[in-house]
Structures are given as structure tokens and as C-alpha cells.
mmCIF file with all atom_site columns, C-alpha atoms in Angstrom:
data_model
loop_
_atom_site.group_PDB
_atom_site.id
_atom_site.type_symbol
_atom_site.label_atom_id
_atom_site.label_alt_id
_atom_site.label_comp_id
_atom_site.label_asym_id
_atom_site.label_entity_id
_atom_site.label_seq_id
_atom_site.pdbx_PDB_ins_code
_atom_site.Cartn_x
_atom_site.Cartn_y
_atom_site.Cartn_z
_atom_site.occupancy
_atom_site.B_iso_or_equiv
_atom_site.pdbx_formal_charge
_atom_site.auth_seq_id
_atom_site.auth_comp_id
_atom_site.auth_asym_id
_atom_site.auth_atom_id
_atom_site.pdbx_PDB_model_num
ATOM 1   C CA . MET A 1 1   ? 126.172 87.429  16.707  1.00 50.00 ? 219 MET A CA 1
ATOM 2   C CA . ALA A 1 2   ? 125.259 83.745  16.762  1.00 55.00 ? 220 ALA A CA 1
ATOM 3   C CA . ARG A 1 3   ? 121.712 82.658  17.384  1.00 57.00 ? 221 ARG A CA 1
ATOM 4   C CA . GLY A 1 4   ? 120.932 82.076  20.992  1.00 57.00 ? 222 GLY A CA 1
ATOM 5   C CA . ALA A 1 5   ? 124.010 84.002  22.118  1.00 56.00 ? 223 ALA A CA 1
ATOM 6   C CA . LYS A 1 6   ? 123.342 86.460  24.883  1.00 57.00 ? 224 LYS A CA 1
ATOM 7   C CA . LYS A 1 7   ? 124.127 90.101  24.323  1.00 58.00 ? 225 LYS A CA 1
ATOM 8   C CA . TYR A 1 8   ? 126.758 91.176  26.849  1.00 59.00 ? 226 TYR A CA 1
ATOM 9   C CA . SER A 1 9   ? 126.693 94.643  28.288  1.00 61.00 ? 227 SER A CA 1
ATOM 10  C CA . ASP A 1 10  ? 128.897 96.086  30.976  1.00 63.00 ? 228 ASP A CA 1
ATOM 11  C CA . ASP A 1 11  ? 127.145 98.600  33.241  1.00 64.00 ? 229 ASP A CA 1
ATOM 12  C CA . ARG A 1 12  ? 130.509 100.068 34.216  1.00 65.00 ? 230 ARG A CA 1
ATOM 13  C CA . GLN A 1 13  ? 131.198 101.114 30.638  1.00 64.00 ? 231 GLN A CA 1
ATOM 14  C CA . GLY A 1 14  ? 129.976 104.627 29.837  1.00 63.00 ? 232 GLY A CA 1
ATOM 15  C CA . ASP A 1 15  ? 128.232 105.479 26.615  1.00 63.00 ? 233 ASP A CA 1
ATOM 16  C CA . LEU A 1 16  ? 128.905 108.872 25.072  1.00 58.00 ? 234 LEU A CA 1
ATOM 17  C CA . PHE A 1 17  ? 125.684 108.890 23.072  1.00 60.00 ? 235 PHE A CA 1
ATOM 18  C CA . SER A 1 18  ? 123.230 107.428 25.597  1.00 61.00 ? 236 SER A CA 1
ATOM 19  C CA . GLN A 1 19  ? 122.216 110.887 26.765  1.00 61.00 ? 237 GLN A CA 1
ATOM 20  C CA . ALA A 1 20  ? 122.901 112.726 23.517  1.00 60.00 ? 238 ALA A CA 1
ATOM 21  C CA . GLU A 1 21  ? 119.498 114.418 23.362  1.00 61.00 ? 239 GLU A CA 1
ATOM 22  C CA . GLN A 1 22  ? 119.982 115.839 26.865  1.00 61.00 ? 240 GLN A CA 1
ATOM 23  C CA . LEU A 1 23  ? 123.624 116.837 26.383  1.00 61.00 ? 241 LEU A CA 1
ATOM 24  C CA . PHE A 1 24  ? 123.441 118.353 22.920  1.00 60.00 ? 242 PHE A CA 1
ATOM 25  C CA . PRO A 1 25  ? 120.626 120.741 22.052  1.00 60.00 ? 243 PRO A CA 1
ATOM 26  C CA . VAL A 1 26  ? 118.604 119.839 18.991  1.00 59.00 ? 244 VAL A CA 1
ATOM 27  C CA . ARG A 1 27  ? 118.932 122.819 16.676  1.00 62.00 ? 245 ARG A CA 1
ATOM 28  C CA . ARG A 1 28  ? 116.694 121.442 13.949  1.00 58.00 ? 246 ARG A CA 1
ATOM 29  C CA . PRO A 1 29  ? 113.122 122.669 14.288  1.00 56.00 ? 247 PRO A CA 1
ATOM 30  C CA . ALA A 1 30  ? 110.386 120.037 14.197  1.00 56.00 ? 248 ALA A CA 1
ATOM 31  C CA . GLY A 1 31  ? 108.742 119.515 10.836  1.00 53.00 ? 249 GLY A CA 1
ATOM 32  C CA . VAL A 1 32  ? 111.853 120.038 8.679   1.00 50.00 ? 250 VAL A CA 1
ATOM 33  C CA . ARG A 1 33  ? 112.123 116.405 7.625   1.00 50.00 ? 251 ARG A CA 1
ATOM 34  C CA . GLY A 1 34  ? 111.079 115.839 4.017   1.00 44.00 ? 252 GLY A CA 1
ATOM 35  C CA . LEU A 1 35  ? 110.925 112.937 1.612   1.00 53.00 ? 253 LEU A CA 1
ATOM 36  C CA . ASP A 1 36  ? 114.148 113.849 -0.155  1.00 78.00 ? 254 ASP A CA 1
ATOM 37  C CA . ILE A 1 37  ? 117.107 116.131 0.431   1.00 85.00 ? 255 ILE A CA 1
ATOM 38  C CA . SER A 1 38  ? 115.810 118.830 -1.933  1.00 87.00 ? 256 SER A CA 1
ATOM 39  C CA . LEU A 1 39  ? 112.491 119.084 -0.122  1.00 88.00 ? 257 LEU A CA 1
ATOM 40  C CA . ARG A 1 40  ? 114.233 119.028 3.260   1.00 89.00 ? 258 ARG A CA 1
ATOM 41  C CA . ILE A 1 41  ? 116.504 121.879 2.198   1.00 91.00 ? 259 ILE A CA 1
ATOM 42  C CA . LYS A 1 42  ? 113.594 123.911 0.826   1.00 92.00 ? 260 LYS A CA 1
ATOM 43  C CA . SER A 1 43  ? 111.568 123.371 4.002   1.00 92.00 ? 261 SER A CA 1
ATOM 44  C CA . ALA A 1 44  ? 114.525 124.242 6.217   1.00 93.00 ? 262 ALA A CA 1
ATOM 45  C CA . LEU A 1 45  ? 115.262 127.414 4.257   1.00 94.00 ? 263 LEU A CA 1
ATOM 46  C CA . GLY A 1 46  ? 111.633 128.459 4.683   1.00 94.00 ? 264 GLY A CA 1
ATOM 47  C CA . VAL A 1 47  ? 111.783 127.854 8.433   1.00 94.00 ? 265 VAL A CA 1
ATOM 48  C CA . ALA A 1 48  ? 115.030 129.811 8.692   1.00 95.00 ? 266 ALA A CA 1
ATOM 49  C CA . MET A 1 49  ? 113.505 132.750 6.809   1.00 94.00 ? 267 MET A CA 1
ATOM 50  C CA . LYS A 1 50  ? 110.469 132.779 9.107   1.00 94.00 ? 268 LYS A CA 1
ATOM 51  C CA . GLU A 1 51  ? 112.674 132.599 12.215  1.00 94.00 ? 269 GLU A CA 1
ATOM 52  C CA . SER A 1 52  ? 115.004 135.336 11.001  1.00 94.00 ? 270 SER A CA 1
ATOM 53  C CA . GLU A 1 53  ? 114.484 138.865 12.250  1.00 94.00 ? 271 GLU A CA 1
ATOM 54  C CA . LYS A 1 54  ? 115.521 140.083 8.785   1.00 95.00 ? 272 LYS A CA 1
ATOM 55  C CA . SER A 1 55  ? 113.072 140.491 5.933   1.00 95.00 ? 273 SER A CA 1
ATOM 56  C CA . ALA A 1 56  ? 113.394 138.407 2.784   1.00 94.00 ? 274 ALA A CA 1
ATOM 57  C CA . ALA A 1 57  ? 114.522 141.537 0.905   1.00 95.00 ? 275 ALA A CA 1
ATOM 58  C CA . VAL A 1 58  ? 117.366 142.137 3.379   1.00 95.00 ? 276 VAL A CA 1
ATOM 59  C CA . ILE A 1 59  ? 118.409 138.468 3.258   1.00 96.00 ? 277 ILE A CA 1
ATOM 60  C CA . ALA A 1 60  ? 118.392 138.531 -0.564  1.00 96.00 ? 278 ALA A CA 1
ATOM 61  C CA . ALA A 1 61  ? 120.438 141.747 -0.595  1.00 96.00 ? 279 ALA A CA 1
ATOM 62  C CA . GLU A 1 62  ? 123.016 140.304 1.825   1.00 96.00 ? 280 GLU A CA 1
ATOM 63  C CA . ILE A 1 63  ? 123.307 137.114 -0.239  1.00 96.00 ? 281 ILE A CA 1
ATOM 64  C CA . SER A 1 64  ? 123.772 139.228 -3.380  1.00 95.00 ? 282 SER A CA 1
ATOM 65  C CA . GLU A 1 65  ? 126.505 141.231 -1.682  1.00 95.00 ? 283 GLU A CA 1
ATOM 66  C CA . MET A 1 66  ? 128.311 138.129 -0.377  1.00 95.00 ? 284 MET A CA 1
ATOM 67  C CA . THR A 1 67  ? 128.189 136.207 -3.643  1.00 95.00 ? 285 THR A CA 1
ATOM 68  C CA . GLY A 1 68  ? 128.601 139.103 -6.076  1.00 95.00 ? 286 GLY A CA 1
ATOM 69  C CA . ARG A 1 69  ? 125.537 137.896 -7.995  1.00 94.00 ? 287 ARG A CA 1
ATOM 70  C CA . ASP A 1 70  ? 122.118 139.522 -7.842  1.00 94.00 ? 288 ASP A CA 1
ATOM 71  C CA . LEU A 1 71  ? 119.408 137.590 -6.053  1.00 94.00 ? 289 LEU A CA 1
ATOM 72  C CA . THR A 1 72  ? 115.839 138.821 -6.050  1.00 93.00 ? 290 THR A CA 1
ATOM 73  C CA . THR A 1 73  ? 113.344 138.272 -3.282  1.00 93.00 ? 291 THR A CA 1
ATOM 74  C CA . ASP A 1 74  ? 111.211 136.253 -5.703  1.00 94.00 ? 292 ASP A CA 1
ATOM 75  C CA . ALA A 1 75  ? 114.165 133.953 -6.462  1.00 93.00 ? 293 ALA A CA 1
ATOM 76  C CA . LEU A 1 76  ? 114.774 133.564 -2.729  1.00 93.00 ? 294 LEU A CA 1
ATOM 77  C CA . TYR A 1 77  ? 111.147 132.532 -2.223  1.00 93.00 ? 295 TYR A CA 1
ATOM 78  C CA . ALA A 1 78  ? 111.464 130.093 -5.157  1.00 93.00 ? 296 ALA A CA 1
ATOM 79  C CA . TYR A 1 79  ? 114.301 128.371 -3.273  1.00 93.00 ? 297 TYR A CA 1
ATOM 80  C CA . THR A 1 80  ? 111.877 127.690 -0.408  1.00 90.00 ? 298 THR A CA 1
ATOM 81  C CA . ALA A 1 81  ? 108.888 126.641 -2.519  1.00 90.00 ? 299 ALA A CA 1
ATOM 82  C CA . ALA A 1 82  ? 108.228 122.910 -2.617  1.00 85.00 ? 300 ALA A CA 1
ATOM 83  C CA . SER A 1 83  ? 106.071 123.560 -5.690  1.00 86.00 ? 301 SER A CA 1
ATOM 84  C CA . LYS A 1 84  ? 109.154 124.707 -7.627  1.00 88.00 ? 302 LYS A CA 1
ATOM 85  C CA . PRO A 1 85  ? 111.495 121.698 -7.672  1.00 83.00 ? 303 PRO A CA 1
ATOM 86  C CA . GLU A 1 86  ? 113.439 123.180 -10.599 1.00 86.00 ? 304 GLU A CA 1
ATOM 87  C CA . HIS A 1 87  ? 114.641 126.053 -8.385  1.00 89.00 ? 305 HIS A CA 1
ATOM 88  C CA . GLU A 1 88  ? 117.342 124.642 -6.115  1.00 90.00 ? 306 GLU A CA 1
ATOM 89  C CA . ILE A 1 89  ? 119.770 126.785 -4.188  1.00 92.00 ? 307 ILE A CA 1
ATOM 90  C CA . GLY A 1 90  ? 123.425 126.397 -5.128  1.00 90.00 ? 308 GLY A CA 1
ATOM 91  C CA . LEU A 1 91  ? 126.117 125.711 -2.558  1.00 92.00 ? 309 LEU A CA 1
ATOM 92  C CA . THR A 1 92  ? 127.586 129.231 -2.649  1.00 95.00 ? 310 THR A CA 1
ATOM 93  C CA . ARG A 1 93  ? 124.192 130.826 -2.108  1.00 95.00 ? 311 ARG A CA 1
ATOM 94  C CA . PHE A 1 94  ? 123.339 128.267 0.556   1.00 95.00 ? 312 PHE A CA 1
ATOM 95  C CA . VAL A 1 95  ? 126.458 129.217 2.528   1.00 95.00 ? 313 VAL A CA 1
ATOM 96  C CA . ALA A 1 96  ? 125.621 132.906 2.081   1.00 96.00 ? 314 ALA A CA 1
ATOM 97  C CA . PHE A 1 97  ? 122.027 132.206 3.193   1.00 96.00 ? 315 PHE A CA 1
ATOM 98  C CA . VAL A 1 98  ? 123.294 130.539 6.387   1.00 96.00 ? 316 VAL A CA 1
ATOM 99  C CA . GLU A 1 99  ? 125.557 133.535 7.034   1.00 95.00 ? 317 GLU A CA 1
ATOM 100 C CA . ALA A 1 100 ? 122.804 136.076 6.302   1.00 96.00 ? 318 ALA A CA 1
ATOM 101 C CA . THR A 1 101 ? 120.201 134.384 8.514   1.00 96.00 ? 319 THR A CA 1
ATOM 102 C CA . GLY A 1 102 ? 122.550 133.103 11.204  1.00 93.00 ? 320 GLY A CA 1
ATOM 103 C CA . ALA A 1 103 ? 120.753 129.737 10.958  1.00 94.00 ? 321 ALA A CA 1
ATOM 104 C CA . ASN A 1 104 ? 123.807 127.512 11.450  1.00 92.00 ? 322 ASN A CA 1
ATOM 105 C CA . TRP A 1 105 ? 121.504 124.563 12.130  1.00 91.00 ? 323 TRP A CA 1
ATOM 106 C CA . LEU A 1 106 ? 120.922 124.409 8.352   1.00 94.00 ? 324 LEU A CA 1
ATOM 107 C CA . ILE A 1 107 ? 124.297 122.664 8.005   1.00 93.00 ? 325 ILE A CA 1
ATOM 108 C CA . ASP A 1 108 ? 122.745 119.763 9.958   1.00 90.00 ? 326 ASP A CA 1
ATOM 109 C CA . VAL A 1 109 ? 120.183 119.345 7.167   1.00 90.00 ? 327 VAL A CA 1
ATOM 110 C CA . LEU A 1 110 ? 123.043 118.606 4.763   1.00 89.00 ? 328 LEU A CA 1
ATOM 111 C CA . ALA A 1 111 ? 124.923 116.361 7.205   1.00 89.00 ? 329 ALA A CA 1
ATOM 112 C CA . GLU A 1 112 ? 121.943 114.337 8.469   1.00 87.00 ? 330 GLU A CA 1
ATOM 113 C CA . PRO A 1 113 ? 121.560 111.984 5.456   1.00 84.00 ? 331 PRO A CA 1
ATOM 114 C CA . PHE A 1 114 ? 125.133 110.834 6.105   1.00 83.00 ? 332 PHE A CA 1
ATOM 115 C CA . GLY A 1 115 ? 124.378 110.068 9.753   1.00 85.00 ? 333 GLY A CA 1
ATOM 116 C CA . LEU A 1 116 ? 126.427 113.070 10.877  1.00 85.00 ? 334 LEU A CA 1
ATOM 117 C CA . THR A 1 117 ? 125.703 115.826 13.339  1.00 85.00 ? 335 THR A CA 1
ATOM 118 C CA . VAL A 1 118 ? 127.334 119.213 13.260  1.00 85.00 ? 336 VAL A CA 1
ATOM 119 C CA . MET A 1 119 ? 128.486 120.538 16.604  1.00 84.00 ? 337 MET A CA 1
ATOM 120 C CA . GLU A 1 120 ? 129.510 124.065 17.446  1.00 83.00 ? 338 GLU A CA 1
ATOM 121 C CA . GLY A 1 121 ? 132.179 125.280 19.825  1.00 84.00 ? 339 GLY A CA 1
ATOM 122 C CA . ARG A 1 122 ? 131.781 123.840 23.288  1.00 89.00 ? 340 ARG A CA 1
ATOM 123 C CA . GLU A 1 123 ? 129.469 121.067 22.072  1.00 85.00 ? 341 GLU A CA 1
ATOM 124 C CA . ALA A 1 124 ? 132.295 119.676 19.955  1.00 82.00 ? 342 ALA A CA 1
ATOM 125 C CA . HIS A 1 125 ? 134.769 120.000 22.825  1.00 87.00 ? 343 HIS A CA 1
ATOM 126 C CA . PHE A 1 126 ? 132.352 118.228 25.161  1.00 87.00 ? 344 PHE A CA 1
ATOM 127 C CA . ALA A 1 127 ? 131.892 115.352 22.702  1.00 83.00 ? 345 ALA A CA 1
ATOM 128 C CA . GLN A 1 128 ? 135.639 115.111 22.192  1.00 87.00 ? 346 GLN A CA 1
ATOM 129 C CA . LEU A 1 129 ? 136.166 115.017 25.960  1.00 88.00 ? 347 LEU A CA 1
ATOM 130 C CA . GLY A 1 130 ? 133.630 112.191 26.258  1.00 88.00 ? 348 GLY A CA 1
ATOM 131 C CA . LEU A 1 131 ? 135.394 110.224 23.534  1.00 87.00 ? 349 LEU A CA 1
ATOM 132 C CA . MET A 1 132 ? 138.771 110.778 25.209  1.00 90.00 ? 350 MET A CA 1
ATOM 133 C CA . LYS A 1 133 ? 137.341 109.562 28.542  1.00 91.00 ? 351 LYS A CA 1
ATOM 134 C CA . GLN A 1 134 ? 136.038 106.413 26.868  1.00 91.00 ? 352 GLN A CA 1
ATOM 135 C CA . GLN A 1 135 ? 139.424 105.785 25.260  1.00 92.00 ? 353 GLN A CA 1
ATOM 136 C CA . HIS A 1 136 ? 141.159 106.438 28.586  1.00 92.00 ? 354 HIS A CA 1
ATOM 137 C CA . GLN A 1 137 ? 138.868 103.961 30.344  1.00 93.00 ? 355 GLN A CA 1
ATOM 138 C CA . LYS A 1 138 ? 139.605 101.300 27.720  1.00 93.00 ? 356 LYS A CA 1
ATOM 139 C CA . MET A 1 139 ? 143.356 101.872 28.039  1.00 93.00 ? 357 MET A CA 1
ATOM 140 C CA . SER A 1 140 ? 143.118 101.726 31.856  1.00 93.00 ? 358 SER A CA 1
ATOM 141 C CA . GLU A 1 141 ? 141.342 98.378  31.596  1.00 92.00 ? 359 GLU A CA 1
ATOM 142 C CA . LYS A 1 142 ? 144.013 97.070  29.197  1.00 93.00 ? 360 LYS A CA 1
ATOM 143 C CA . ILE A 1 143 ? 146.738 98.226  31.594  1.00 92.00 ? 361 ILE A CA 1
ATOM 144 C CA . LYS A 1 144 ? 145.021 96.440  34.507  1.00 92.00 ? 362 LYS A CA 1
ATOM 145 C CA . ASP A 1 145 ? 144.668 93.271  32.426  1.00 90.00 ? 363 ASP A CA 1
ATOM 146 C CA . MET A 1 146 ? 148.369 93.399  31.503  1.00 89.00 ? 364 MET A CA 1
ATOM 147 C CA . GLU A 1 147 ? 149.361 93.961  35.146  1.00 88.00 ? 365 GLU A CA 1
ATOM 148 C CA . ARG A 1 148 ? 147.247 90.943  36.217  1.00 89.00 ? 366 ARG A CA 1
ATOM 149 C CA . LEU A 1 149 ? 148.858 88.824  33.531  1.00 87.00 ? 367 LEU A CA 1
ATOM 150 C CA . LEU A 1 150 ? 152.346 89.836  34.619  1.00 85.00 ? 368 LEU A CA 1
ATOM 151 C CA . ARG A 1 151 ? 151.565 89.132  38.285  1.00 85.00 ? 369 ARG A CA 1
ATOM 152 C CA . VAL A 1 152 ? 150.438 85.617  37.415  1.00 85.00 ? 370 VAL A CA 1
ATOM 153 C CA . ASP A 1 153 ? 153.318 84.916  35.049  1.00 79.00 ? 371 ASP A CA 1
ATOM 154 C CA . PRO A 1 154 ? 156.152 87.381  35.762  1.00 76.00 ? 372 PRO A CA 1
ATOM 155 C CA . VAL A 1 155 ? 158.921 88.024  33.267  1.00 77.00 ? 373 VAL A CA 1
ATOM 156 C CA . GLN A 1 156 ? 161.978 85.907  34.003  1.00 78.00 ? 374 GLN A CA 1
ATOM 157 C CA . PRO A 1 157 ? 165.409 87.514  33.663  1.00 77.00 ? 375 PRO A CA 1
ATOM 158 C CA . SER A 1 158 ? 167.269 86.401  30.605  1.00 75.00 ? 376 SER A CA 1
ATOM 159 C CA . THR A 1 159 ? 170.318 84.207  31.170  1.00 76.00 ? 377 THR A CA 1
ATOM 160 C CA . ARG A 1 160 ? 171.754 85.257  27.868  1.00 75.00 ? 378 ARG A CA 1
ATOM 161 C CA . ARG A 1 161 ? 174.381 87.916  28.046  1.00 71.00 ? 379 ARG A CA 1
ATOM 162 C CA . ARG A 1 162 ? 173.538 91.227  26.400  1.00 65.00 ? 380 ARG A CA 1
ATOM 163 C CA . ARG A 1 163 ? 176.031 93.459  24.693  1.00 66.00 ? 381 ARG A CA 1
#
């Protein structure tokens, strides 16, 4: 935008994301943000374990069963320990951890650095509906503009003979 140019905004135009916090519940607990993705994942895993009704032993056993590879409770705790940066959870175990704890919000921790938000079920349908309404409004405005243009300068019948 050029210097001194005024920013134009149309109050009639809706904004899908203006009320995002009210429309879409924030599934990420406060305090999960870390300095890097590894620390954020470790912190989030720890929060998910604390929020889970299952014990760490049960979670570790379920992950072992899902992945076909043994996982001890100590190894599970190492995945959540910020003091053990060399112990990072692999993708397969991460997916199994999400399944075992039911903490689907953990997927947001992976998506957030890319500026993405994961939506479930009706949330996604609601967002899609909002986008479709915005697109419909834009098309309606284009149709009205075209109709105005044609009223001002109507199409003249062609004098050339068509075959």
C-alpha cells in the first residue's frame, strides 16, 4: 500500500475469522507454548498425560500394543521431560499417544508453527460454510456489478448472419 493511502474497509463484508476465538473452542491448554517445537511437544505431552484419566503405565501399554514396540513408563516420562532433549517421541508413537490419551488437541501443537489450526467435525463444517458464504457474497456482488454494466451499456444484436 502506498504511503498516505487510506486503508479501505467495507462494513458490509463479513469476516470469517473476526470472531474465531468465540466460534471455535481453543483446545490448547494455556502454558503449552515453548521456545522450540521439541519443547512445545514435550510440554504438551506432559499436559495430556496429567489430563488423562489413564495412568502412565496404561498409556505406555496401549502405545506398545498399537505400535508393536515395547514402551516403558520411564521412556514415556522421558518424552515429556524438558531436561532430556535427546529423548524425542517419534511420529508413530506420537500418533499412538494421541489415540491412547484421546488428546486430539496435540495435533494443533504440530500444526501451529505453520499457521494452521486443526478443526474437528462440525467445527470444520462451520468454517467451510463461512468460507462458502463469503465466496457467495463476492459472486453476488460481481453479478450485480455485471448487471449494472449491462443496463448502462446493453448488448446490441449482431447484424452479421449466423450459421
